[in-house]
Amino acid sequence: MTRLDLPDFPWDSLVPARERAGGHPGGIVDLSVGTPVDGVPGLLRDALAGPAAAEPGYPTTHGPAPLREAIAASLQRRFGVTGVDPAAVLPTIGSKELVAWLPTLLGLGSGDTVVIPELAYPTYEVGARLAGAEHIRSDGLTAAGPARVGLVWLNSPSNPTGRILPVEHLRKVVAWARERGAVVASDECYLGLPGDADPAPRSVLHPDVSDGDHTGLLAVHSLSKVSNLAGYRAGFVTGDPALVSGLLEVRKHAGMIVPRPVQAALQAAVSDDAHVAEQAARYDARRARLRAGLEKAGLQIVHSQAGLYLWATDGEQCRTTVDRLAGLGILVAPGEFYGPAGARHVRVALTAPDERIDAAVERLGGT
């Protein structure tokens, strides 16, 4: 069997640092991954175990109309996104599988190019490789040159940096892509965690960006972060009706279906804003405490306005910083995981219980 040309899974390389951090007398503070640690809201657990859990038949790939209508309503209510046709909403098995398979689902392959952010979640690159396409890391509009660009990824707020892309930049990317017939896919799984950013981050589907025209645009959302549903694998994609219709047809054939009880939990999650606000407030408090602790320890925080991470540097090679913090029992992710431009930064996740966050801050204060 021929091995796919994929990079090694980056977190496997953290084993030595994890072991060192785990040897700290006070135990490890794991800030290396964005895995939620707070409880799943009760109304979402109730929805998962409700009537949908007793349905014996296959769920539909498209999901029931009330679910899609609830998603469209939530986008308008939470983010000011208007004009979403519920028929152009498609539930996904979390967002990572869609990120990984979107180039393939769009029919891209050899001779096509996928543009990903200079600092990017590794799965954007993996998706291009799975499709047999080339990829370019760039935050600008000229790096692709004459290449045949089929897909441009945006991510705001960013993983790993927490950076928010201005509306003017988003508009330029949309215009550039439309001139070339490329799809713009915006990974918006952190849009519901705006932090202290002013103005708040915008969806690519927002009228300020799209002028109300969703042609060539896709917005990818996940409930993993804002609703603590990482274990449920609940997400969705929406945007250009023609693009979503094409994705739906392929996913029907491939059996890429969100389980019916998860669809019910997804509907409950997008219908309730209170639990999202509560979770966002938890992360804001942790961000403030961790930022102060890291800065006291001499690290500089870059961007990190929103989302789930602090992007920090001490000016040294990132693995040196990882090793130094591991000596304090704090495990973080090296910035090189996200591209060569991250070689002197580390990503610090806010996903640890408050007691562990306080332990990290105390240890950083002793450096």
mmCIF file of C-alpha atoms in Angstrom:
data_model
loop_
_atom_site.group_PDB
_atom_site.id
_atom_site.type_symbol
_atom_site.label_atom_id
_atom_site.label_comp_id
_atom_site.label_asym_id
_atom_site.label_seq_id
_atom_site.Cartn_x
_atom_site.Cartn_y
_atom_site.Cartn_z
ATOM 1 C CA MET A 1 0.000 0.000 0.000
ATOM 2 C CA THR A 2 1.383 3.415 -0.997
ATOM 3 C CA ARG A 3 1.780 5.828 1.894
ATOM 4 C CA LEU A 4 0.147 9.187 1.381
ATOM 5 C CA ASP A 5 2.547 12.117 1.272
ATOM 6 C CA LEU A 6 1.506 13.552 4.614
ATOM 7 C CA PRO A 7 3.580 15.211 7.330
ATOM 8 C CA ASP A 8 4.097 13.450 10.631
ATOM 9 C CA PHE A 9 1.378 14.244 13.184
ATOM 10 C CA PRO A 10 3.061 17.160 14.971
ATOM 11 C CA TRP A 11 1.846 16.526 18.517
ATOM 12 C CA ASP A 12 3.620 13.143 18.530
ATOM 13 C CA SER A 13 6.888 15.084 18.787
ATOM 14 C CA LEU A 14 5.799 16.610 22.110
ATOM 15 C CA VAL A 15 6.172 13.356 24.044
ATOM 16 C CA PRO A 16 9.551 14.255 25.673
ATOM 17 C CA ALA A 17 8.290 17.693 26.732
ATOM 18 C CA ARG A 18 5.076 16.126 28.027
ATOM 19 C CA GLU A 19 7.045 13.658 30.117
ATOM 20 C CA ARG A 20 9.214 16.430 31.534
ATOM 21 C CA ALA A 21 6.199 18.596 32.386
ATOM 22 C CA GLY A 22 4.472 15.582 33.927
ATOM 23 C CA GLY A 23 7.350 15.180 36.343
ATOM 24 C CA HIS A 24 6.686 18.522 38.023
ATOM 25 C CA PRO A 25 5.773 18.058 41.727
ATOM 26 C CA GLY A 26 2.579 20.025 41.214
ATOM 27 C CA GLY A 27 1.556 18.057 38.145
ATOM 28 C CA ILE A 28 1.329 19.043 34.511
ATOM 29 C CA VAL A 29 -0.588 22.061 33.220
ATOM 30 C CA ASP A 30 -1.403 21.005 29.666
ATOM 31 C CA LEU A 31 -1.901 24.062 27.473
ATOM 32 C CA SER A 32 -0.764 22.357 24.276
ATOM 33 C CA VAL A 33 -4.121 21.492 22.685
ATOM 34 C CA GLY A 34 -7.474 23.197 22.231
ATOM 35 C CA THR A 35 -9.530 20.434 23.816
ATOM 36 C CA PRO A 36 -12.430 21.792 25.910
ATOM 37 C CA VAL A 37 -12.338 20.923 29.604
ATOM 38 C CA ASP A 38 -15.537 22.559 30.822
ATOM 39 C CA GLY A 39 -18.788 20.627 31.039
ATOM 40 C CA VAL A 40 -21.243 20.052 28.218
ATOM 41 C CA PRO A 41 -24.294 22.256 28.951
ATOM 42 C CA GLY A 42 -27.221 20.284 30.314
ATOM 43 C CA LEU A 43 -29.673 21.330 27.611
ATOM 44 C CA LEU A 44 -27.320 19.914 24.966
ATOM 45 C CA ARG A 45 -26.934 16.611 26.808
ATOM 46 C CA ASP A 46 -30.703 16.448 27.144
ATOM 47 C CA ALA A 47 -31.129 17.046 23.409
ATOM 48 C CA LEU A 48 -28.615 14.299 22.608
ATOM 49 C CA ALA A 49 -30.528 11.809 24.741
ATOM 50 C CA GLY A 50 -33.970 13.005 23.631
ATOM 51 C CA PRO A 51 -36.424 11.651 21.047
ATOM 52 C CA ALA A 52 -33.849 11.647 18.243
ATOM 53 C CA ALA A 53 -31.844 9.040 20.164
ATOM 54 C CA ALA A 54 -34.734 6.586 19.767
ATOM 55 C CA GLU A 55 -35.037 6.954 15.983
ATOM 56 C CA PRO A 56 -33.924 3.639 14.396
ATOM 57 C CA GLY A 57 -33.519 4.792 10.800
ATOM 58 C CA TYR A 58 -30.681 6.475 8.982
ATOM 59 C CA PRO A 59 -30.339 10.235 9.448
ATOM 60 C CA THR A 60 -30.221 12.443 6.369
ATOM 61 C CA THR A 61 -26.946 13.964 5.233
ATOM 62 C CA HIS A 62 -28.644 17.335 4.840
ATOM 63 C CA GLY A 63 -30.250 17.207 8.280
ATOM 64 C CA PRO A 64 -33.859 18.146 9.057
ATOM 65 C CA ALA A 65 -35.214 21.537 7.981
ATOM 66 C CA PRO A 66 -35.682 22.811 11.579
ATOM 67 C CA LEU A 67 -31.974 22.250 12.255
ATOM 68 C CA ARG A 68 -30.913 24.164 9.163
ATOM 69 C CA GLU A 69 -33.371 26.941 9.907
ATOM 70 C CA ALA A 70 -32.017 27.213 13.455
ATOM 71 C CA ILE A 71 -28.464 27.472 12.130
ATOM 72 C CA ALA A 72 -29.406 30.224 9.676
ATOM 73 C CA ALA A 73 -31.206 32.115 12.459
ATOM 74 C CA SER A 74 -28.201 31.796 14.783
ATOM 75 C CA LEU A 75 -25.841 33.252 12.185
ATOM 76 C CA GLN A 76 -28.026 36.325 11.858
ATOM 77 C CA ARG A 77 -28.578 36.654 15.613
ATOM 78 C CA ARG A 78 -25.002 36.064 16.739
ATOM 79 C CA PHE A 79 -22.937 37.441 13.853
ATOM 80 C CA GLY A 80 -25.178 39.679 11.741
ATOM 81 C CA VAL A 81 -25.027 37.321 8.769
ATOM 82 C CA THR A 82 -28.124 37.811 6.650
ATOM 83 C CA GLY A 83 -29.510 36.037 3.611
ATOM 84 C CA VAL A 84 -28.482 32.477 4.492
ATOM 85 C CA ASP A 85 -30.798 30.028 2.762
ATOM 86 C CA PRO A 86 -31.465 27.064 5.092
ATOM 87 C CA ALA A 87 -31.174 24.834 2.015
ATOM 88 C CA ALA A 88 -27.549 26.020 1.793
ATOM 89 C CA VAL A 89 -26.702 24.768 5.294
ATOM 90 C CA LEU A 90 -25.000 21.402 5.687
ATOM 91 C CA PRO A 91 -24.191 19.675 9.008
ATOM 92 C CA THR A 92 -20.648 18.299 9.233
ATOM 93 C CA ILE A 93 -18.888 15.798 11.485
ATOM 94 C CA GLY A 94 -17.132 18.537 13.394
ATOM 95 C CA SER A 95 -15.130 20.945 11.243
ATOM 96 C CA LYS A 96 -11.778 19.183 10.958
ATOM 97 C CA GLU A 97 -13.059 16.519 8.567
ATOM 98 C CA LEU A 98 -14.452 19.214 6.274
ATOM 99 C CA VAL A 99 -11.205 21.191 6.408
ATOM 100 C CA ALA A 100 -9.263 18.046 5.507
ATOM 101 C CA TRP A 101 -11.555 16.923 2.686
ATOM 102 C CA LEU A 102 -12.828 20.212 1.234
ATOM 103 C CA PRO A 103 -10.266 20.410 -1.606
ATOM 104 C CA THR A 104 -11.160 16.843 -2.588
ATOM 105 C CA LEU A 105 -14.895 17.471 -2.252
ATOM 106 C CA LEU A 106 -14.517 20.511 -4.523
ATOM 107 C CA GLY A 107 -12.795 18.381 -7.141
ATOM 108 C CA LEU A 108 -9.355 19.971 -6.800
ATOM 109 C CA GLY A 109 -6.263 17.949 -7.616
ATOM 110 C CA SER A 110 -3.029 17.973 -9.580
ATOM 111 C CA GLY A 111 -2.422 21.353 -11.138
ATOM 112 C CA ASP A 112 -4.562 23.196 -8.604
ATOM 113 C CA THR A 113 -3.258 25.361 -5.767
ATOM 114 C CA VAL A 114 -4.714 25.930 -2.318
ATOM 115 C CA VAL A 115 -3.713 29.151 -0.531
ATOM 116 C CA ILE A 116 -3.494 28.794 3.242
ATOM 117 C CA PRO A 117 -2.537 31.357 5.913
ATOM 118 C CA GLU A 118 1.174 31.863 6.561
ATOM 119 C CA LEU A 119 0.543 30.608 10.097
ATOM 120 C CA ALA A 120 -2.077 27.908 9.812
ATOM 121 C CA TYR A 121 -3.795 25.004 11.473
ATOM 122 C CA PRO A 122 -1.912 21.992 10.007
ATOM 123 C CA THR A 123 -5.030 20.422 8.483
ATOM 124 C CA TYR A 124 -5.273 23.098 5.767
ATOM 125 C CA GLU A 125 -2.016 21.792 4.309
ATOM 126 C CA VAL A 126 -3.073 18.188 4.864
ATOM 127 C CA GLY A 127 -6.281 18.798 2.919
ATOM 128 C CA ALA A 128 -4.359 20.094 -0.085
ATOM 129 C CA ARG A 129 -2.047 17.080 0.035
ATOM 130 C CA LEU A 130 -4.930 14.615 0.297
ATOM 131 C CA ALA A 131 -6.365 16.105 -2.905
ATOM 132 C CA GLY A 132 -3.006 15.983 -4.691
ATOM 133 C CA ALA A 133 -3.006 19.783 -4.989
ATOM 134 C CA GLU A 134 -0.192 22.223 -4.295
ATOM 135 C CA HIS A 135 -0.379 24.694 -1.436
ATOM 136 C CA ILE A 136 1.044 28.148 -0.804
ATOM 137 C CA ARG A 137 1.402 29.825 2.593
ATOM 138 C CA SER A 138 0.566 33.490 2.269
ATOM 139 C CA ASP A 139 -1.512 36.217 3.892
ATOM 140 C CA GLY A 140 -1.146 38.401 0.792
ATOM 141 C CA LEU A 141 -2.736 38.334 -2.641
ATOM 142 C CA THR A 142 0.292 38.190 -4.926
ATOM 143 C CA ALA A 143 2.214 35.106 -3.764
ATOM 144 C CA ALA A 144 0.200 32.728 -5.979
ATOM 145 C CA GLY A 145 1.446 34.438 -9.128
ATOM 146 C CA PRO A 146 0.135 32.621 -12.221
ATOM 147 C CA ALA A 147 -0.806 29.472 -10.284
ATOM 148 C CA ARG A 148 -4.300 28.060 -10.826
ATOM 149 C CA VAL A 149 -5.824 28.805 -7.433
ATOM 150 C CA GLY A 150 -8.892 26.731 -6.640
ATOM 151 C CA LEU A 151 -9.325 27.491 -2.938
ATOM 152 C CA VAL A 152 -8.283 30.205 -0.493
ATOM 153 C CA TRP A 153 -8.527 29.528 3.247
ATOM 154 C CA LEU A 154 -9.199 32.296 5.757
ATOM 155 C CA ASN A 155 -9.170 31.879 9.533
ATOM 156 C CA SER A 156 -10.261 34.769 11.747
ATOM 157 C CA PRO A 157 -9.928 34.741 14.728
ATOM 158 C CA SER A 158 -6.821 32.754 13.945
ATOM 159 C CA ASN A 159 -5.497 29.498 15.232
ATOM 160 C CA PRO A 160 -2.717 29.823 16.417
ATOM 161 C CA THR A 161 -2.376 33.588 16.813
ATOM 162 C CA GLY A 162 -5.803 34.916 17.811
ATOM 163 C CA ARG A 163 -5.386 37.526 15.080
ATOM 164 C CA ILE A 164 -8.512 39.140 13.630
ATOM 165 C CA LEU A 165 -8.527 39.991 9.934
ATOM 166 C CA PRO A 166 -9.923 43.472 9.177
ATOM 167 C CA VAL A 167 -13.020 43.758 7.018
ATOM 168 C CA GLU A 168 -10.970 45.556 4.358
ATOM 169 C CA HIS A 169 -8.630 42.573 4.051
ATOM 170 C CA LEU A 170 -11.503 40.107 3.870
ATOM 171 C CA ARG A 171 -13.141 42.152 1.111
ATOM 172 C CA LYS A 172 -9.910 42.226 -0.905
ATOM 173 C CA VAL A 173 -9.506 38.458 -0.644
ATOM 174 C CA VAL A 174 -13.106 37.887 -1.750
ATOM 175 C CA ALA A 175 -12.726 40.224 -4.733
ATOM 176 C CA TRP A 176 -9.386 38.676 -5.739
ATOM 177 C CA ALA A 177 -10.767 35.139 -5.547
ATOM 178 C CA ARG A 178 -13.891 35.991 -7.515
ATOM 179 C CA GLU A 179 -11.803 37.479 -10.315
ATOM 180 C CA ARG A 180 -9.990 34.143 -10.586
ATOM 181 C CA GLY A 181 -12.923 31.799 -10.041
ATOM 182 C CA ALA A 182 -11.514 30.515 -6.739
ATOM 183 C CA VAL A 183 -13.542 29.463 -3.706
ATOM 184 C CA VAL A 184 -12.975 31.310 -0.421
ATOM 185 C CA ALA A 185 -13.476 29.076 2.625
ATOM 186 C CA SER A 186 -13.479 30.832 5.984
ATOM 187 C CA ASP A 187 -12.806 28.712 9.062
ATOM 188 C CA GLU A 188 -14.915 30.508 11.653
ATOM 189 C CA CYS A 189 -14.871 28.057 14.546
ATOM 190 C CA TYR A 190 -13.551 30.809 16.883
ATOM 191 C CA LEU A 191 -15.945 33.531 15.700
ATOM 192 C CA GLY A 192 -18.047 33.097 18.845
ATOM 193 C CA LEU A 193 -15.023 33.851 21.050
ATOM 194 C CA PRO A 194 -14.412 37.525 20.158
ATOM 195 C CA GLY A 195 -12.409 38.341 23.284
ATOM 196 C CA ASP A 196 -11.871 42.061 23.745
ATOM 197 C CA ALA A 197 -11.598 42.829 20.050
ATOM 198 C CA ASP A 198 -13.185 46.053 18.806
ATOM 199 C CA PRO A 199 -14.535 45.841 16.193
ATOM 200 C CA ALA A 200 -15.627 42.242 16.588
ATOM 201 C CA PRO A 201 -14.439 39.675 14.047
ATOM 202 C CA ARG A 202 -16.577 39.348 10.917
ATOM 203 C CA SER A 203 -17.808 36.314 9.038
ATOM 204 C CA VAL A 204 -16.921 36.145 5.361
ATOM 205 C CA LEU A 205 -20.695 35.993 4.772
ATOM 206 C CA HIS A 206 -21.369 39.247 6.638
ATOM 207 C CA PRO A 207 -22.775 41.978 4.369
ATOM 208 C CA ASP A 208 -19.788 44.197 5.224
ATOM 209 C CA VAL A 209 -17.581 41.598 3.529
ATOM 210 C CA SER A 210 -19.758 39.916 0.925
ATOM 211 C CA ASP A 211 -22.151 42.772 0.052
ATOM 212 C CA GLY A 212 -24.885 40.210 0.639
ATOM 213 C CA ASP A 213 -23.657 37.987 -2.211
ATOM 214 C CA HIS A 214 -22.445 34.556 -1.039
ATOM 215 C CA THR A 215 -21.268 33.416 -4.475
ATOM 216 C CA GLY A 216 -17.976 31.526 -4.190
ATOM 217 C CA LEU A 217 -17.963 31.733 -0.379
ATOM 218 C CA LEU A 218 -18.131 29.066 2.315
ATOM 219 C CA ALA A 219 -18.188 29.600 6.082
ATOM 220 C CA VAL A 220 -17.133 26.640 8.231
ATOM 221 C CA HIS A 221 -18.337 26.485 11.846
ATOM 222 C CA SER A 222 -17.727 24.168 14.770
ATOM 223 C CA LEU A 223 -19.549 23.810 18.077
ATOM 224 C CA SER A 224 -16.493 22.200 19.694
ATOM 225 C CA LYS A 225 -15.127 25.395 21.205
ATOM 226 C CA VAL A 226 -18.126 27.622 21.897
ATOM 227 C CA SER A 227 -20.399 24.835 23.193
ATOM 228 C CA ASN A 228 -17.846 22.292 24.508
ATOM 229 C CA LEU A 229 -19.063 19.729 21.963
ATOM 230 C CA ALA A 230 -15.700 18.444 20.734
ATOM 231 C CA GLY A 231 -16.730 14.907 21.708
ATOM 232 C CA TYR A 232 -20.012 15.198 19.798
ATOM 233 C CA ARG A 233 -18.330 16.146 16.476
ATOM 234 C CA ALA A 234 -20.877 18.825 15.606
ATOM 235 C CA GLY A 235 -20.335 21.490 12.971
ATOM 236 C CA PHE A 236 -21.702 22.900 9.746
ATOM 237 C CA VAL A 237 -20.817 24.661 6.515
ATOM 238 C CA THR A 238 -22.890 27.249 4.682
ATOM 239 C CA GLY A 239 -22.598 29.913 2.012
ATOM 240 C CA ASP A 240 -22.921 29.688 -1.765
ATOM 241 C CA PRO A 241 -25.993 27.510 -2.444
ATOM 242 C CA ALA A 242 -24.422 25.970 -5.544
ATOM 243 C CA LEU A 243 -21.253 25.013 -3.678
ATOM 244 C CA VAL A 244 -23.155 23.597 -0.716
ATOM 245 C CA SER A 245 -25.399 21.610 -3.057
ATOM 246 C CA GLY A 246 -22.320 20.062 -4.654
ATOM 247 C CA LEU A 247 -20.835 19.201 -1.275
ATOM 248 C CA LEU A 248 -24.142 17.642 -0.244
ATOM 249 C CA GLU A 249 -24.251 15.363 -3.283
ATOM 250 C CA VAL A 250 -20.720 14.065 -2.737
ATOM 251 C CA ARG A 251 -21.287 13.579 0.993
ATOM 252 C CA LYS A 252 -24.476 11.611 0.303
ATOM 253 C CA HIS A 253 -22.520 9.193 -1.854
ATOM 254 C CA ALA A 254 -19.675 8.977 0.665
ATOM 255 C CA GLY A 255 -21.900 8.421 3.708
ATOM 256 C CA MET A 256 -20.537 11.483 5.502
ATOM 257 C CA ILE A 257 -23.501 11.903 7.858
ATOM 258 C CA VAL A 258 -23.836 13.525 11.263
ATOM 259 C CA PRO A 259 -25.622 11.070 13.631
ATOM 260 C CA ARG A 260 -29.232 12.052 14.303
ATOM 261 C CA PRO A 261 -28.822 12.546 18.093
ATOM 262 C CA VAL A 262 -25.869 14.846 17.392
ATOM 263 C CA GLN A 263 -27.989 16.779 14.905
ATOM 264 C CA ALA A 264 -30.499 17.295 17.739
ATOM 265 C CA ALA A 265 -27.766 18.514 20.088
ATOM 266 C CA LEU A 266 -26.459 20.804 17.347
ATOM 267 C CA GLN A 267 -29.906 22.336 16.930
ATOM 268 C CA ALA A 268 -30.147 22.936 20.679
ATOM 269 C CA ALA A 269 -26.670 24.496 20.716
ATOM 270 C CA VAL A 270 -27.333 27.020 17.962
ATOM 271 C CA SER A 271 -30.705 27.890 19.496
ATOM 272 C CA ASP A 272 -29.296 28.956 22.870
ATOM 273 C CA ASP A 273 -26.895 31.897 23.196
ATOM 274 C CA ALA A 274 -26.590 32.001 26.984
ATOM 275 C CA HIS A 275 -24.212 29.033 27.292
ATOM 276 C CA VAL A 276 -21.997 30.473 24.541
ATOM 277 C CA ALA A 277 -21.696 33.785 26.381
ATOM 278 C CA GLU A 278 -20.852 31.959 29.614
ATOM 279 C CA GLN A 279 -18.120 29.919 27.948
ATOM 280 C CA ALA A 280 -16.672 32.946 26.183
ATOM 281 C CA ALA A 281 -16.484 34.755 29.545
ATOM 282 C CA ARG A 282 -14.564 31.808 31.051
ATOM 283 C CA TYR A 283 -12.004 31.962 28.254
ATOM 284 C CA ASP A 284 -11.715 35.751 28.532
ATOM 285 C CA ALA A 285 -10.891 35.441 32.240
ATOM 286 C CA ARG A 286 -8.313 32.726 31.581
ATOM 287 C CA ARG A 287 -6.781 34.768 28.759
ATOM 288 C CA ALA A 288 -6.307 37.754 31.036
ATOM 289 C CA ARG A 289 -4.686 35.708 33.816
ATOM 290 C CA LEU A 290 -2.405 33.743 31.508
ATOM 291 C CA ARG A 291 -1.387 36.823 29.536
ATOM 292 C CA ALA A 292 -0.329 38.559 32.747
ATOM 293 C CA GLY A 293 1.598 35.489 33.890
ATOM 294 C CA LEU A 294 3.421 35.011 30.598
ATOM 295 C CA GLU A 295 4.305 38.692 30.357
ATOM 296 C CA LYS A 296 5.605 38.635 33.930
ATOM 297 C CA ALA A 297 7.830 35.746 32.887
ATOM 298 C CA GLY A 298 9.272 37.902 30.087
ATOM 299 C CA LEU A 299 7.334 36.618 27.095
ATOM 300 C CA GLN A 300 5.781 38.964 24.563
ATOM 301 C CA ILE A 301 2.188 38.290 23.489
ATOM 302 C CA VAL A 302 1.428 38.940 19.814
ATOM 303 C CA HIS A 303 -2.112 39.434 18.446
ATOM 304 C CA SER A 304 -4.118 37.088 20.764
ATOM 305 C CA GLN A 305 -7.139 39.391 20.759
ATOM 306 C CA ALA A 306 -9.704 36.630 20.417
ATOM 307 C CA GLY A 307 -10.194 32.905 20.034
ATOM 308 C CA LEU A 308 -8.672 30.258 22.242
ATOM 309 C CA TYR A 309 -4.911 30.852 22.255
ATOM 310 C CA LEU A 310 -2.098 33.177 23.256
ATOM 311 C CA TRP A 311 0.730 33.537 20.736
ATOM 312 C CA ALA A 312 3.896 34.164 22.736
ATOM 313 C CA THR A 313 7.603 34.646 22.091
ATOM 314 C CA ASP A 314 10.795 35.124 24.040
ATOM 315 C CA GLY A 315 12.797 35.708 20.860
ATOM 316 C CA GLU A 316 14.322 32.243 21.032
ATOM 317 C CA GLN A 317 13.752 29.080 19.038
ATOM 318 C CA CYS A 318 10.305 27.745 19.898
ATOM 319 C CA ARG A 319 11.486 24.323 21.088
ATOM 320 C CA THR A 320 13.736 26.059 23.601
ATOM 321 C CA THR A 321 10.734 27.889 25.014
ATOM 322 C CA VAL A 322 8.692 24.671 25.058
ATOM 323 C CA ASP A 323 11.432 22.907 26.994
ATOM 324 C CA ARG A 324 11.883 25.777 29.440
ATOM 325 C CA LEU A 325 8.159 25.934 30.209
ATOM 326 C CA ALA A 326 8.026 22.146 30.499
ATOM 327 C CA GLY A 327 10.526 22.516 33.312
ATOM 328 C CA LEU A 328 7.806 24.482 35.125
ATOM 329 C CA GLY A 329 5.317 21.719 34.430
ATOM 330 C CA ILE A 330 3.618 23.770 31.680
ATOM 331 C CA LEU A 331 3.175 22.144 28.273
ATOM 332 C CA VAL A 332 2.647 24.400 25.247
ATOM 333 C CA ALA A 333 2.774 23.866 21.490
ATOM 334 C CA PRO A 334 5.807 24.977 19.439
ATOM 335 C CA GLY A 335 4.950 27.589 16.840
ATOM 336 C CA GLU A 336 6.687 25.618 14.105
ATOM 337 C CA PHE A 337 3.646 23.306 14.091
ATOM 338 C CA TYR A 338 1.814 26.094 12.262
ATOM 339 C CA GLY A 339 4.426 26.972 9.663
ATOM 340 C CA PRO A 340 8.009 28.228 9.358
ATOM 341 C CA ALA A 341 6.954 31.742 10.422
ATOM 342 C CA GLY A 342 6.163 30.357 13.872
ATOM 343 C CA ALA A 343 9.686 29.154 14.596
ATOM 344 C CA ARG A 344 10.204 31.630 17.471
ATOM 345 C CA HIS A 345 6.742 31.494 19.016
ATOM 346 C CA VAL A 346 4.694 29.115 21.124
ATOM 347 C CA ARG A 347 0.933 28.640 21.214
ATOM 348 C CA VAL A 348 -0.619 28.635 24.689
ATOM 349 C CA ALA A 349 -4.171 27.262 24.888
ATOM 350 C CA LEU A 350 -6.770 28.553 27.325
ATOM 351 C CA THR A 351 -8.269 25.073 27.673
ATOM 352 C CA ALA A 352 -7.384 24.047 31.193
ATOM 353 C CA PRO A 353 -9.475 24.116 34.380
ATOM 354 C CA ASP A 354 -9.200 27.320 36.375
ATOM 355 C CA GLU A 355 -7.172 25.573 39.084
ATOM 356 C CA ARG A 356 -4.581 24.538 36.483
ATOM 357 C CA ILE A 357 -4.538 28.034 34.951
ATOM 358 C CA ASP A 358 -3.857 29.476 38.400
ATOM 359 C CA ALA A 359 -1.073 26.920 38.927
ATOM 360 C CA ALA A 360 0.544 27.973 35.652
ATOM 361 C CA VAL A 361 0.348 31.655 36.561
ATOM 362 C CA GLU A 362 1.908 30.970 39.968
ATOM 363 C CA ARG A 363 4.779 29.024 38.398
ATOM 364 C CA LEU A 364 5.383 31.705 35.767
ATOM 365 C CA GLY A 365 5.584 34.301 38.528
ATOM 366 C CA GLY A 366 8.498 32.407 40.047
ATOM 367 C CA THR A 367 10.643 32.522 36.901
#
